[in-house]
Amino acid sequence: MKALRIADVSIGLEAESPTMEVAFADTHTAFLVESARPEIEVSAVWSELSPAATGVHLFDAPGAWHLTRSNGHCILDFFTPLRGGVPYKKLTASCDWSRGRVALHRDAYRSDQPVRPLDYPLDELLLLHYLSQRSGVIVHGCGIVDGTGAGYLFVGHSGAGKTTTALLWKDLPGVTILSDDRIVLRRREGRALMHGTPWHGESRLSSPASAEIRAIFLLDHGVANGFGPVRPAEAVADLVARSFLPFHDGAGLMSVVSLFEQILAEVPCLRYCFTPGPAAVEAVREWARRGDG
Amino acid sequence: MEKSREDDGTPGRRRYAEPVLTEVPLRPEEAVLGNCKVTGTSGPLQSSCTSPATCYSGTS
């Protein structure tokens, strides 16, 4: 079946209702593969959804989605202001996040177009929860693979300079931008890896490629280009504050913190002040040449 | 307590450093997935970043 593959995790999608035509989002195109056995299997079905979610309330993203647990399942309800308290979409998933069924409220969708059940934020929520149980995390960052294959991760909140950094690097020979907004971090076979995602920012740059992380830079604006040290505990805290976490899941949170600790034990992390311009790129390359890490 | 802050000269022992609490700000609007990015907000920017509501408004 057709599947969305991000960070070596495939999300398969098929329609359960015979009258439903499913499609993937345009931004998913570069991430689509054929997969006989995707890690996450999702089926989609038309339904008449009701306002009330029953079960144990776990988390609420006001106006967008909320998560409950009921009868051994994790349930995500999705809302839009125009539909009030009636969800337009509901995912009922196994709590290991490997299987799910998306119910789409029939009247909320146009009948003359294919539907895209995995549209944001469901695609990212699925991956976020799946990874949190399997040593992975999505961070607010810009991932850049240099012509040498070295992976540089620039982490920062909105406005910190992720898109600016991507634009500074994007036309350089051999450079791949994995995303200027969301990057998946995983540690596999003893290596700290970063993976591209389809969730890009204003540069609209994204790639399904991956790379071993050479360095992590905490972005900061400055009057000159330069690097500053970051204590390990401070680095973990800064990364946590710039990640998308399962706040309702203590074990998942601890797993992410542990992942950061492991990565930071192997990968240098610095505070990176920069001014937009080619010299900002050269400063990173010079740092890498000196082998400061 | 004051004595423990001093280096007693024993090889291999580190000078006591008082713990320092550092506050790292967490931005709820960025830590929780929910919004597509439009001018002045956080979230990803995607042409497909829609909901049925925007389909009905004729923007997709």
Short mmCIF file of C-alpha atoms in Angstrom, two decimals:
data_model
loop_
_atom_site.label_atom_id
_atom_site.label_comp_id
_atom_site.label_asym_id
_atom_site.label_seq_id
_atom_site.Cartn_x
_atom_site.Cartn_y
_atom_site.Cartn_z
CA MET A 1 0.00 0.00 0.00
CA LYS A 2 0.98 3.64 -0.37
CA ALA A 3 2.66 4.92 2.77
CA LEU A 4 4.11 8.11 4.15
CA ARG A 5 7.69 7.43 5.26
CA ILE A 6 9.34 9.82 7.69
CA ALA A 7 12.42 9.01 9.77
CA ASP A 8 12.26 5.36 8.69
CA VAL A 9 8.71 5.05 9.97
CA SER A 10 6.06 4.21 7.38
CA ILE A 11 2.46 5.25 7.88
CA GLY A 12 0.20 3.23 5.58
CA LEU A 13 -3.18 4.59 4.62
CA GLU A 14 -6.17 2.87 3.05
CA ALA A 15 -9.86 3.63 2.71
CA GLU A 16 -12.25 1.35 4.52
CA SER A 17 -15.38 2.92 3.10
CA PRO A 18 -15.92 1.92 -0.54
CA THR A 19 -17.16 5.41 -1.42
CA MET A 20 -14.09 7.13 -0.01
CA GLU A 21 -11.15 8.20 -2.14
CA VAL A 22 -8.11 8.93 -0.01
CA ALA A 23 -5.07 10.99 -0.94
CA PHE A 24 -1.96 12.33 0.71
CA ALA A 25 -1.13 15.97 1.18
CA ASP A 26 0.95 17.71 -1.48
CA THR A 27 3.79 18.17 0.97
CA HIS A 28 3.83 14.41 1.55
CA THR A 29 4.71 13.67 -2.07
CA ALA A 30 8.47 13.39 -1.63
CA PHE A 31 7.92 11.14 1.38
CA LEU A 32 5.64 8.55 -0.24
CA VAL A 33 6.74 4.93 -0.66
CA GLU A 34 5.19 1.57 -1.34
CA SER A 35 5.17 -0.44 1.84
CA ALA A 36 3.83 -3.96 2.33
CA ARG A 37 4.12 -3.73 6.11
CA PRO A 38 4.13 -0.16 7.36
CA GLU A 39 5.08 0.44 10.98
CA ILE A 40 1.83 2.36 11.45
CA GLU A 41 -1.35 1.20 9.72
CA VAL A 42 -4.22 3.64 9.34
CA SER A 43 -7.60 3.01 7.77
CA ALA A 44 -10.15 5.71 7.03
CA VAL A 45 -13.92 5.52 7.17
CA TRP A 46 -16.87 7.86 6.85
CA SER A 47 -18.80 8.42 10.05
CA GLU A 48 -21.27 10.61 11.89
CA LEU A 49 -19.26 11.96 14.79
CA SER A 50 -20.80 13.10 18.05
CA PRO A 51 -19.61 15.99 20.24
CA ALA A 52 -18.83 14.12 23.44
CA ALA A 53 -15.61 12.22 23.87
CA THR A 54 -15.87 9.65 26.61
CA GLY A 55 -13.00 8.13 28.53
CA VAL A 56 -10.07 9.45 30.49
CA HIS A 57 -9.08 12.92 29.40
CA LEU A 58 -5.31 13.06 28.75
CA PHE A 59 -4.52 16.29 26.94
CA ASP A 60 -6.21 19.24 25.30
CA ALA A 61 -4.79 21.48 22.57
CA PRO A 62 -7.52 24.10 22.76
CA GLY A 63 -9.55 24.46 19.61
CA ALA A 64 -7.43 21.98 17.66
CA TRP A 65 -7.48 18.49 19.15
CA HIS A 66 -7.79 16.56 22.35
CA LEU A 67 -6.64 13.17 23.47
CA THR A 68 -8.52 10.67 25.61
CA ARG A 69 -8.04 7.03 26.56
CA SER A 70 -10.99 4.70 26.41
CA ASN A 71 -11.31 0.90 26.39
CA GLY A 72 -7.60 0.45 25.89
CA HIS A 73 -7.45 2.82 22.94
CA CYS A 74 -5.99 6.29 22.53
CA ILE A 75 -8.44 8.64 20.84
CA LEU A 76 -7.63 11.91 19.11
CA ASP A 77 -10.54 14.21 18.27
CA PHE A 78 -9.88 17.11 15.88
CA PHE A 79 -11.80 20.38 15.92
CA THR A 80 -12.20 23.48 13.84
CA PRO A 81 -13.83 26.71 15.06
CA LEU A 82 -16.52 26.51 12.38
CA ARG A 83 -17.80 23.20 13.69
CA GLY A 84 -17.83 24.05 17.37
CA GLY A 85 -17.70 21.05 19.68
CA VAL A 86 -18.29 18.43 17.00
CA PRO A 87 -15.03 16.93 15.76
CA TYR A 88 -14.46 16.75 12.03
CA LYS A 89 -12.09 13.81 12.45
CA LYS A 90 -11.44 11.15 15.08
CA LEU A 91 -8.53 8.74 15.30
CA THR A 92 -8.97 5.63 17.41
CA ALA A 93 -5.51 4.11 17.84
CA SER A 94 -3.80 1.35 19.72
CA CYS A 95 -1.85 2.96 22.54
CA ASP A 96 1.41 1.76 21.04
CA TRP A 97 0.39 3.91 18.07
CA SER A 98 0.99 1.17 15.50
CA ARG A 99 -2.61 0.90 14.28
CA GLY A 100 -5.44 3.35 13.96
CA ARG A 101 -8.75 4.06 12.32
CA VAL A 102 -9.67 7.58 11.26
CA ALA A 103 -13.36 8.41 11.21
CA LEU A 104 -14.17 11.44 9.06
CA HIS A 105 -17.39 13.32 9.67
CA ARG A 106 -19.14 12.97 6.31
CA ASP A 107 -20.77 16.42 6.24
CA ALA A 108 -17.50 18.18 7.02
CA TYR A 109 -15.87 17.21 3.73
CA ARG A 110 -16.57 18.04 0.14
CA SER A 111 -17.85 15.10 -1.83
CA ASP A 112 -16.15 16.07 -5.11
CA GLN A 113 -12.57 15.80 -3.90
CA PRO A 114 -10.41 13.04 -2.44
CA VAL A 115 -9.99 13.34 1.32
CA ARG A 116 -6.65 13.53 3.07
CA PRO A 117 -7.12 11.80 6.41
CA LEU A 118 -3.47 12.26 7.45
CA ASP A 119 -3.45 16.03 7.03
CA TYR A 120 -1.60 18.05 9.65
CA PRO A 121 -1.69 17.83 12.59
CA LEU A 122 -2.66 14.13 12.58
CA ASP A 123 0.42 13.08 10.59
CA GLU A 124 2.77 14.77 13.04
CA LEU A 125 0.84 13.65 16.12
CA LEU A 126 0.97 10.04 14.97
CA LEU A 127 4.71 10.17 14.47
CA LEU A 128 5.33 12.12 17.67
CA HIS A 129 3.54 9.52 19.80
CA TYR A 130 4.98 6.54 17.93
CA LEU A 131 8.54 7.85 18.29
CA SER A 132 8.15 8.74 21.96
CA GLN A 133 7.91 5.00 22.67
CA ARG A 134 10.79 4.14 20.36
CA SER A 135 13.63 6.52 21.15
CA GLY A 136 12.75 9.36 18.84
CA VAL A 137 11.59 12.96 19.04
CA ILE A 138 10.52 15.82 16.78
CA VAL A 139 12.38 19.06 17.44
CA HIS A 140 11.78 22.62 16.33
CA GLY A 141 14.81 22.90 14.15
CA CYS A 142 16.46 23.28 10.79
CA GLY A 143 18.48 20.32 9.56
CA ILE A 144 21.21 20.85 7.02
CA VAL A 145 23.42 18.22 5.41
CA ASP A 146 26.66 19.68 4.15
CA GLY A 147 28.35 18.55 0.93
CA THR A 148 30.60 16.33 3.05
CA GLY A 149 27.58 14.49 4.49
CA ALA A 150 27.92 16.17 7.88
CA GLY A 151 24.60 16.93 9.53
CA TYR A 152 24.14 20.24 11.33
CA LEU A 153 21.06 20.76 13.47
CA PHE A 154 20.05 24.36 14.19
CA VAL A 155 17.45 24.46 16.97
CA GLY A 156 15.29 27.40 17.92
CA HIS A 157 11.86 28.79 18.58
CA SER A 158 9.96 30.71 15.93
CA GLY A 159 11.94 33.80 14.96
CA ALA A 160 15.28 32.36 16.07
CA GLY A 161 16.62 32.06 12.53
CA LYS A 162 15.81 28.54 11.28
CA THR A 163 14.41 29.66 7.93
CA THR A 164 17.10 32.32 7.56
CA THR A 165 19.74 29.67 8.14
CA ALA A 166 18.14 27.33 5.58
CA LEU A 167 18.10 30.10 2.99
CA LEU A 168 21.77 30.90 3.63
CA TRP A 169 22.75 27.29 2.94
CA LYS A 170 20.26 26.07 0.36
CA ASP A 171 22.10 27.01 -2.84
CA LEU A 172 25.53 25.84 -1.77
CA PRO A 173 26.90 22.84 -3.70
CA GLY A 174 25.95 19.48 -2.25
CA VAL A 175 23.80 20.90 0.53
CA THR A 176 20.46 19.33 1.43
CA ILE A 177 17.91 21.05 3.66
CA LEU A 178 16.00 18.40 5.60
CA SER A 179 13.44 20.96 6.82
CA ASP A 180 13.58 24.50 8.14
CA ASP A 181 11.06 23.85 10.90
CA ARG A 182 10.73 20.23 12.07
CA ILE A 183 13.44 17.59 12.35
CA VAL A 184 13.20 14.08 13.77
CA LEU A 185 16.03 12.90 16.00
CA ARG A 186 16.65 9.21 16.54
CA ARG A 187 19.51 7.19 17.89
CA ARG A 188 20.01 3.96 16.02
CA GLU A 189 22.86 1.47 15.99
CA GLY A 190 24.90 3.75 18.18
CA ARG A 191 24.54 6.76 15.92
CA ALA A 192 22.67 10.02 16.48
CA LEU A 193 20.63 10.68 13.36
CA MET A 194 18.51 13.52 12.10
CA HIS A 195 15.76 13.02 9.55
CA GLY A 196 13.92 15.38 7.25
CA THR A 197 10.17 15.87 7.58
CA PRO A 198 7.44 17.28 5.32
CA TRP A 199 6.65 19.96 7.92
CA HIS A 200 8.58 22.90 6.59
CA GLY A 201 8.55 26.58 7.42
CA GLU A 202 8.61 29.64 5.24
CA SER A 203 11.44 28.45 3.03
CA ARG A 204 9.21 25.55 1.94
CA LEU A 205 12.30 23.34 1.90
CA SER A 206 12.09 19.75 3.03
CA SER A 207 13.63 16.40 2.14
CA PRO A 208 13.18 12.77 3.19
CA ALA A 209 16.96 12.43 3.54
CA SER A 210 18.79 11.69 6.79
CA ALA A 211 22.25 12.29 8.20
CA GLU A 212 24.40 11.60 11.21
CA ILE A 213 24.48 14.66 13.45
CA ARG A 214 27.86 16.38 13.49
CA ALA A 215 26.78 19.22 15.78
CA ILE A 216 23.78 20.84 17.40
CA PHE A 217 23.58 24.63 17.42
CA LEU A 218 21.17 26.53 19.65
CA LEU A 219 20.24 29.52 17.53
CA ASP A 220 20.60 33.04 18.81
CA HIS A 221 20.72 36.40 17.11
CA GLY A 222 23.97 38.26 17.49
CA VAL A 223 26.01 41.23 16.33
CA ALA A 224 28.71 38.86 15.11
CA ASN A 225 29.05 35.19 14.29
CA GLY A 226 30.29 33.13 17.18
CA PHE A 227 29.89 30.07 19.35
CA GLY A 228 29.39 29.74 23.06
CA PRO A 229 29.57 26.76 25.38
CA VAL A 230 26.45 25.13 26.78
CA ARG A 231 26.46 22.99 29.89
CA PRO A 232 24.97 19.50 29.32
CA ALA A 233 21.98 20.04 31.63
CA GLU A 234 21.31 23.38 30.01
CA ALA A 235 21.50 21.80 26.56
CA VAL A 236 18.98 19.10 27.52
CA ALA A 237 16.64 21.75 28.92
CA ASP A 238 16.95 23.90 25.80
CA LEU A 239 16.24 20.95 23.55
CA VAL A 240 13.24 19.88 25.64
CA ALA A 241 11.86 23.41 25.38
CA ARG A 242 12.21 23.23 21.60
CA SER A 243 10.62 19.84 21.08
CA PHE A 244 7.15 18.45 20.55
CA LEU A 245 6.49 16.17 23.45
CA PRO A 246 3.81 13.81 24.74
CA PHE A 247 3.15 15.95 27.82
CA HIS A 248 0.50 13.52 29.11
CA ASP A 249 2.91 10.56 29.09
CA GLY A 250 5.52 10.49 31.85
CA ALA A 251 7.33 7.47 30.42
CA GLY A 252 7.40 9.10 26.99
CA LEU A 253 8.83 12.31 28.44
CA MET A 254 11.54 10.43 30.29
CA SER A 255 12.38 8.53 27.15
CA VAL A 256 12.87 11.80 25.26
CA VAL A 257 15.04 13.30 28.02
CA SER A 258 17.11 10.12 28.05
CA LEU A 259 17.47 10.30 24.26
CA PHE A 260 18.75 13.88 24.52
CA GLU A 261 21.22 12.86 27.22
CA GLN A 262 22.58 10.08 25.00
CA ILE A 263 22.83 12.28 21.93
CA LEU A 264 24.51 15.11 23.84
CA ALA A 265 27.07 12.67 25.22
CA GLU A 266 28.18 12.01 21.66
CA VAL A 267 27.43 15.19 19.73
CA PRO A 268 28.78 18.68 20.51
CA CYS A 269 26.16 21.30 21.31
CA LEU A 270 26.94 25.02 21.18
CA ARG A 271 25.14 28.30 21.35
CA TYR A 272 25.40 29.85 17.90
CA CYS A 273 25.03 33.59 17.50
CA PHE A 274 24.87 34.72 13.92
CA THR A 275 24.19 37.60 11.61
CA PRO A 276 22.49 36.72 8.33
CA GLY A 277 25.08 36.42 5.60
CA PRO A 278 27.59 34.04 3.99
CA ALA A 279 29.99 34.53 6.89
CA ALA A 280 27.51 32.72 9.16
CA VAL A 281 27.83 29.62 6.98
CA GLU A 282 31.60 29.93 6.82
CA ALA A 283 31.78 30.21 10.60
CA VAL A 284 30.09 26.81 10.96
CA ARG A 285 32.31 25.24 8.34
CA GLU A 286 35.41 26.70 9.94
CA TRP A 287 34.29 25.36 13.30
CA ALA A 288 33.87 21.92 11.74
CA ARG A 289 37.27 22.10 10.01
CA ARG A 290 39.00 22.93 13.27
CA GLY A 291 37.38 19.86 14.76
CA ASP A 292 36.26 21.83 17.78
CA GLY A 293 33.68 19.19 18.55
CA MET B 1 28.87 24.50 54.85
CA GLU B 2 31.34 27.27 54.19
CA LYS B 3 34.23 24.87 54.55
CA SER B 4 32.85 22.57 51.88
CA ARG B 5 33.05 25.39 49.35
CA GLU B 6 36.78 25.53 49.73
CA ASP B 7 39.21 23.38 47.84
CA ASP B 8 40.72 21.21 50.56
CA GLY B 9 43.65 20.34 48.34
CA THR B 10 42.87 16.65 48.15
CA PRO B 11 43.90 15.41 44.71
CA GLY B 12 40.94 14.36 42.57
CA ARG B 13 38.38 16.32 44.57
CA ARG B 14 36.47 19.05 42.80
CA ARG B 15 35.76 22.42 44.30
CA TYR B 16 32.21 22.72 45.53
CA ALA B 17 30.05 24.73 43.21
CA GLU B 18 26.76 26.02 44.44
CA PRO B 19 23.84 24.74 42.33
CA VAL B 20 22.45 27.30 39.97
CA LEU B 21 18.85 27.23 38.82
CA THR B 22 18.33 28.31 35.25
CA GLU B 23 14.87 28.95 33.92
CA VAL B 24 14.31 27.75 30.39
CA PRO B 25 11.15 29.28 28.93
CA LEU B 26 8.65 26.94 27.35
CA ARG B 27 6.30 28.47 24.81
CA PRO B 28 3.02 26.58 24.97
CA GLU B 29 1.92 27.86 21.58
CA GLU B 30 5.00 26.27 20.06
CA ALA B 31 5.29 23.17 22.22
CA VAL B 32 1.85 21.89 21.34
CA LEU B 33 0.88 21.00 17.79
CA GLY B 34 -2.23 22.71 16.69
CA ASN B 35 -1.87 25.52 14.28
CA CYS B 36 -0.74 25.90 10.74
CA LYS B 37 1.62 28.77 10.26
CA VAL B 38 0.22 32.04 9.09
CA THR B 39 1.83 35.43 9.49
CA GLY B 40 2.81 35.99 13.07
CA THR B 41 2.00 32.54 14.42
CA SER B 42 3.91 29.35 14.99
CA GLY B 43 3.44 26.06 13.20
CA PRO B 44 4.38 24.55 9.89
CA LEU B 45 3.66 26.35 6.66
CA GLN B 46 2.08 24.01 4.14
CA SER B 47 -0.19 24.36 1.19
CA SER B 48 -2.00 21.31 2.49
CA CYS B 49 -2.31 22.68 5.99
CA THR B 50 -6.08 22.78 5.86
CA SER B 51 -9.12 21.56 7.69
CA PRO B 52 -12.60 20.98 6.32
CA ALA B 53 -13.47 24.47 7.47
CA THR B 54 -11.10 26.05 4.97
CA CYS B 55 -12.35 23.73 2.25
CA TYR B 56 -15.79 25.19 2.77
CA SER B 57 -14.48 28.73 2.69
CA GLY B 58 -13.30 28.09 -0.83
CA THR B 59 -9.59 28.41 -0.18
CA SER B 60 -8.64 24.95 -1.32
#
